[in-house]
Short mmCIF file of C-alpha atoms in Angstrom, two decimals:
data_model
loop_
_atom_site.label_atom_id
_atom_site.label_comp_id
_atom_site.label_asym_id
_atom_site.label_seq_id
_atom_site.Cartn_x
_atom_site.Cartn_y
_atom_site.Cartn_z
CA MET K 1 176.60 40.54 -25.42
CA THR K 2 173.09 39.95 -26.30
CA HIS K 3 170.63 36.63 -26.14
CA GLU K 4 168.20 36.90 -28.65
CA GLY K 5 168.14 33.30 -29.19
CA ARG K 6 164.92 31.48 -30.84
CA PRO K 7 161.56 32.99 -30.75
CA VAL K 8 159.93 32.97 -27.72
CA ASP K 9 155.95 31.20 -28.53
CA ASP K 10 153.33 33.41 -26.29
CA TRP K 11 153.11 30.90 -23.67
CA TRP K 12 151.68 32.70 -21.24
CA ASP K 13 148.48 33.02 -23.50
CA GLY K 14 145.83 31.13 -21.79
CA HIS K 15 148.89 29.68 -19.06
CA PHE K 16 147.00 31.76 -15.82
CA SER K 17 143.78 29.61 -16.36
CA GLY K 18 141.81 26.71 -14.56
CA LEU K 19 144.34 24.74 -11.93
CA ALA K 20 147.40 27.21 -12.84
CA GLU K 21 145.12 30.45 -12.09
CA GLU K 22 143.68 28.97 -8.54
CA ALA K 23 147.30 27.51 -7.76
CA TRP K 24 149.42 30.79 -8.14
CA GLU K 25 146.32 32.38 -5.96
CA ALA K 26 147.16 30.10 -3.29
CA LEU K 27 150.42 30.76 -3.13
CA ALA K 28 150.46 34.18 -2.45
CA PRO K 29 150.72 34.40 1.12
CA ALA K 30 147.49 36.46 2.71
CA ASP K 31 149.92 39.34 3.91
CA SER K 32 152.21 40.14 0.80
CA ALA K 33 149.92 42.75 -0.79
CA ARG K 34 150.49 44.48 1.88
CA GLU K 35 154.17 44.38 2.32
CA ASP K 36 154.77 44.76 -1.29
CA ALA K 37 152.23 47.90 -0.79
CA ASP K 38 154.58 49.63 2.26
CA PHE K 39 157.78 48.79 0.05
CA ILE K 40 155.92 50.56 -2.90
CA GLU K 41 154.50 53.53 -1.36
CA THR K 42 158.04 54.40 0.30
CA ALA K 43 160.79 53.20 -2.05
CA LEU K 44 158.88 55.08 -4.81
CA ALA K 45 157.61 58.36 -2.58
CA LEU K 46 154.15 58.04 -3.60
CA GLY K 47 151.96 61.12 -2.83
CA PRO K 48 148.73 60.88 -1.93
CA ALA K 49 146.07 59.46 -4.67
CA ALA K 50 148.89 58.65 -6.79
CA ASN K 51 148.30 57.35 -10.33
CA VAL K 52 149.43 53.95 -10.14
CA LEU K 53 149.28 51.06 -13.07
CA ASP K 54 149.61 47.65 -11.85
CA LEU K 55 151.24 45.83 -15.45
CA PRO K 56 150.39 43.11 -15.27
CA CYS K 57 148.01 42.77 -12.50
CA GLY K 58 146.55 39.43 -12.32
CA ASN K 59 143.96 38.85 -9.93
CA GLY K 60 144.31 42.12 -8.97
CA ARG K 61 146.07 41.49 -5.26
CA LEU K 62 148.65 44.54 -5.69
CA ALA K 63 146.37 46.76 -7.06
CA LEU K 64 143.65 46.13 -4.53
CA GLU K 65 145.87 47.24 -1.67
CA LEU K 66 146.97 50.30 -3.23
CA ALA K 67 143.50 51.65 -4.30
CA ALA K 68 142.37 50.68 -0.48
CA ARG K 69 145.28 53.22 0.63
CA GLY K 70 143.61 56.06 -1.60
CA HIS K 71 145.63 55.75 -5.30
CA ARG K 72 143.82 55.94 -8.28
CA LEU K 73 144.87 52.35 -10.23
CA THR K 74 144.73 50.88 -13.20
CA GLY K 75 144.99 47.15 -13.36
CA GLN K 76 146.27 45.65 -17.00
CA ASP K 77 146.52 41.67 -17.67
CA ILE K 78 146.03 39.73 -21.07
CA SER K 79 144.02 37.22 -19.25
CA PRO K 80 140.29 38.16 -19.47
CA GLY K 81 140.09 35.38 -16.63
CA LEU K 82 142.47 36.97 -14.36
CA ILE K 83 140.45 40.12 -15.23
CA ALA K 84 136.78 38.57 -13.96
CA ARG K 85 138.47 36.95 -11.06
CA ALA K 86 140.01 40.51 -10.16
CA ARG K 87 136.92 42.61 -11.08
CA ARG K 88 135.01 39.79 -8.31
CA HIS K 89 137.79 40.73 -5.80
CA ALA K 90 137.09 44.36 -6.28
CA ALA K 91 133.55 44.57 -6.18
CA ARG K 92 133.91 41.95 -2.73
CA ARG K 93 136.25 44.75 -0.95
CA GLY K 94 134.55 47.73 -2.20
CA VAL K 95 137.50 49.05 -4.13
CA ASN K 96 137.37 51.21 -7.02
CA VAL K 97 140.03 50.18 -9.63
CA GLU K 98 139.78 50.57 -13.66
CA TRP K 99 140.64 47.28 -15.17
CA HIS K 100 141.57 46.68 -19.07
CA VAL K 101 142.48 43.79 -20.41
CA GLY K 102 145.75 44.05 -22.49
CA ASP K 103 149.17 42.90 -23.61
CA MET K 104 152.15 44.30 -21.25
CA ARG K 105 153.94 45.82 -24.23
CA VAL K 106 151.26 48.15 -24.92
CA PRO K 107 150.24 49.82 -21.41
CA LEU K 108 146.49 51.47 -21.27
CA ALA K 109 147.65 55.35 -21.77
CA VAL K 110 146.05 57.86 -19.50
CA ALA K 111 146.48 62.02 -19.92
CA GLY K 112 149.72 63.11 -18.14
CA GLY K 113 151.51 59.86 -17.61
CA TYR K 114 151.22 57.69 -14.21
CA ASP K 115 153.40 58.66 -11.29
CA ALA K 116 154.29 54.58 -10.99
CA ILE K 117 154.09 51.46 -12.94
CA CYS K 118 154.18 47.93 -10.87
CA CYS K 119 155.63 45.10 -12.46
CA TRP K 120 155.34 42.60 -9.77
CA GLY K 121 155.85 38.85 -9.26
CA ASP K 122 157.82 37.71 -11.50
CA SER K 123 156.35 39.14 -14.61
CA PHE K 124 159.28 40.59 -16.32
CA GLY K 125 161.44 38.81 -18.71
CA TYR K 126 158.23 36.62 -20.74
CA PHE K 127 159.82 37.85 -24.14
CA ASP K 128 162.95 37.55 -26.31
CA ASP K 129 165.05 40.10 -25.65
CA GLY K 130 163.54 42.68 -27.92
CA GLY K 131 160.07 42.10 -26.78
CA ASN K 132 161.36 42.73 -23.08
CA ARG K 133 163.40 46.36 -24.88
CA THR K 134 159.82 46.91 -26.40
CA HIS K 135 157.73 46.77 -22.48
CA LEU K 136 160.57 48.97 -20.75
CA ARG K 137 160.12 51.30 -23.91
CA ALA K 138 156.36 51.58 -23.37
CA VAL K 139 156.61 51.46 -20.01
CA HIS K 140 158.89 54.67 -20.24
CA ALA K 141 156.61 56.58 -22.59
CA ALA K 142 153.29 55.57 -20.31
CA LEU K 143 155.05 57.08 -17.14
CA ARG K 144 154.77 60.83 -16.58
CA PRO K 145 158.33 62.79 -16.06
CA GLY K 146 159.64 61.98 -12.64
CA GLY K 147 157.48 58.95 -13.04
CA HIS K 148 158.92 55.67 -11.48
CA PHE K 149 159.04 51.96 -12.49
CA ALA K 150 159.18 49.12 -10.00
CA VAL K 151 159.75 45.48 -11.04
CA GLU K 152 159.82 42.26 -8.51
CA LEU K 153 161.46 39.06 -9.70
CA ARG K 154 162.65 35.98 -8.15
CA MET K 155 163.95 34.66 -11.64
CA VAL K 156 167.25 36.48 -11.16
CA ALA K 157 170.43 35.09 -12.33
CA GLU K 158 172.36 35.76 -9.31
CA LEU K 159 169.35 33.95 -7.39
CA LEU K 160 167.98 31.31 -9.64
CA LEU K 161 171.33 29.70 -10.44
CA ALA K 162 172.96 29.96 -6.86
CA ASP K 163 170.61 27.13 -6.00
CA PHE K 164 169.18 25.58 -9.27
CA ARG K 165 166.70 22.50 -8.82
CA PRO K 166 165.43 20.73 -11.57
CA ARG K 167 162.42 19.47 -10.34
CA LEU K 168 160.02 21.06 -7.74
CA ALA K 169 156.93 19.77 -5.88
CA GLY K 170 154.69 20.65 -3.89
CA ARG K 171 151.00 22.27 -2.96
CA ALA K 172 148.53 24.73 -3.49
CA GLY K 173 145.79 24.72 -1.37
CA ASP K 174 144.27 21.35 -2.29
CA ILE K 175 146.03 21.34 -5.77
CA SER K 176 149.63 19.54 -6.60
CA VAL K 177 151.76 21.22 -8.11
CA ARG K 178 154.63 19.63 -9.80
CA VAL K 179 157.46 21.66 -12.34
CA GLU K 180 160.30 20.35 -14.41
CA ARG K 181 162.82 22.47 -14.98
CA GLU K 182 165.54 23.48 -17.35
CA TYR K 183 168.32 26.21 -17.91
CA ASP K 184 169.43 27.15 -21.05
CA ALA K 185 173.07 28.89 -20.57
CA GLN K 186 173.29 29.74 -24.24
CA THR K 187 170.01 31.59 -24.85
CA CYS K 188 169.90 32.48 -20.95
CA ARG K 189 166.10 31.16 -20.57
CA LEU K 190 164.47 29.03 -18.07
CA GLU K 191 161.91 26.71 -19.56
CA SER K 192 159.75 24.89 -16.99
CA ARG K 193 157.04 22.61 -17.13
CA TYR K 194 153.67 22.69 -14.79
CA GLU K 195 151.37 19.97 -13.61
CA PHE K 196 148.43 20.91 -11.60
CA THR K 197 146.37 17.96 -10.11
CA ARG K 198 143.38 17.95 -7.92
CA ALA K 199 141.03 14.82 -7.66
CA GLY K 200 142.43 12.90 -10.29
CA ARG K 201 142.09 15.71 -12.79
CA THR K 202 145.70 17.11 -14.38
CA GLU K 203 146.04 20.10 -16.14
CA ARG K 204 149.61 20.72 -17.89
CA ARG K 205 151.32 24.34 -18.77
CA HIS K 206 154.91 25.75 -20.31
CA ALA K 207 156.54 29.03 -19.18
CA SER K 208 159.60 30.25 -20.09
CA TYR K 209 161.76 33.31 -18.90
CA ARG K 210 164.54 35.34 -20.15
CA ILE K 211 166.86 35.19 -17.34
CA TYR K 212 168.95 38.86 -16.87
CA THR K 213 171.93 39.25 -14.45
CA CYS K 214 171.46 42.87 -12.29
CA ASP K 215 174.27 43.83 -14.16
CA GLU K 216 172.65 43.41 -17.61
CA LEU K 217 169.05 44.72 -15.93
CA ARG K 218 170.59 47.79 -15.16
CA ARG K 219 172.18 48.18 -18.45
CA LEU K 220 168.58 47.14 -19.93
CA PHE K 221 166.86 49.41 -18.08
CA GLY K 222 169.37 52.71 -18.10
CA ALA K 223 169.26 51.74 -22.66
CA CYS K 224 165.24 52.24 -22.39
CA GLY K 225 165.59 55.70 -21.08
CA PHE K 226 165.42 55.34 -17.23
CA GLU K 227 167.96 56.96 -14.52
CA SER K 228 168.43 56.51 -10.85
CA ILE K 229 168.15 52.60 -10.90
CA ALA K 230 168.04 51.00 -7.76
CA MET K 231 168.45 47.26 -7.01
CA HIS K 232 167.11 46.06 -3.88
CA GLY K 233 166.38 42.99 -1.59
CA LYS K 234 162.60 41.90 -0.01
CA THR K 235 163.26 44.78 2.71
CA GLY K 236 164.33 47.68 0.92
CA CYS K 237 168.13 46.84 1.70
CA ALA K 238 170.46 46.94 -1.18
CA PHE K 239 170.55 43.56 -3.10
CA GLY K 240 172.73 40.88 -2.11
CA PRO K 241 173.85 37.64 -0.52
CA GLY K 242 170.46 36.77 1.60
CA ALA K 243 168.32 38.39 -0.49
CA ASP K 244 164.74 36.04 -1.39
CA ARG K 245 164.58 38.51 -4.44
CA LEU K 246 165.09 41.48 -6.54
CA ARG K 247 162.93 44.40 -6.17
CA ILE K 248 164.32 47.12 -9.16
CA VAL K 249 162.76 50.83 -8.73
CA ALA K 250 163.72 53.01 -11.54
CA MET K 251 162.87 56.50 -12.75
CA LYS K 252 162.06 58.55 -15.79
CA PRO K 253 163.98 61.84 -16.20
CA ALA K 254 162.29 64.85 -15.38
CA ALA K 255 161.17 66.71 -17.67
#
């Protein structure tokens, strides 16, 4: 069954800016990039100086950690503000990454293809089903034969719906964050409305995710040309009860 539903507006255009941009950065644990890079190097069997695309790269958290380990990194994101922030972080750390502003449905191509492409931090499922297929096929085309695609998601049905809460509230540093969420079972989309507040100033954002089951994701990746599709939990064990996120590793068939 497909759930094309209504067209999805470009909610991500401008979403990751202002207080929202600061909040998302504050919410990332300081050591999470190291843990994520450990997983990626191991699960994707990255060789020395692997050619890796972080897509979308956000503020460069993961790309910078992988680059610091000697890999050749390209970071691509549709947000000029996030790319500017990533450049500043790279300059402070003295790490070399090629940064590129662009839509993740159109990955920056390199001769021979990438050894690995990463889509981390709940960055899969932004589009409708057609857009998500376009994204996957473009990633597949950008990889070298035998290259790997890795995705990290908490926005997966088995996790989201097991303990669904329509309202969330918390803090990201000195920013208050409130979220109202609605899940549409007909379109399988999660609609979230955010309020970010600091010192009396409030900014509002909207986000929309296509929520897939693990089985739907496995079939979707397979239909887009990937094989050896593995579903991991946080520690690299098979995804199952007790997991707090899903990590997918899939391979483009070797020539």
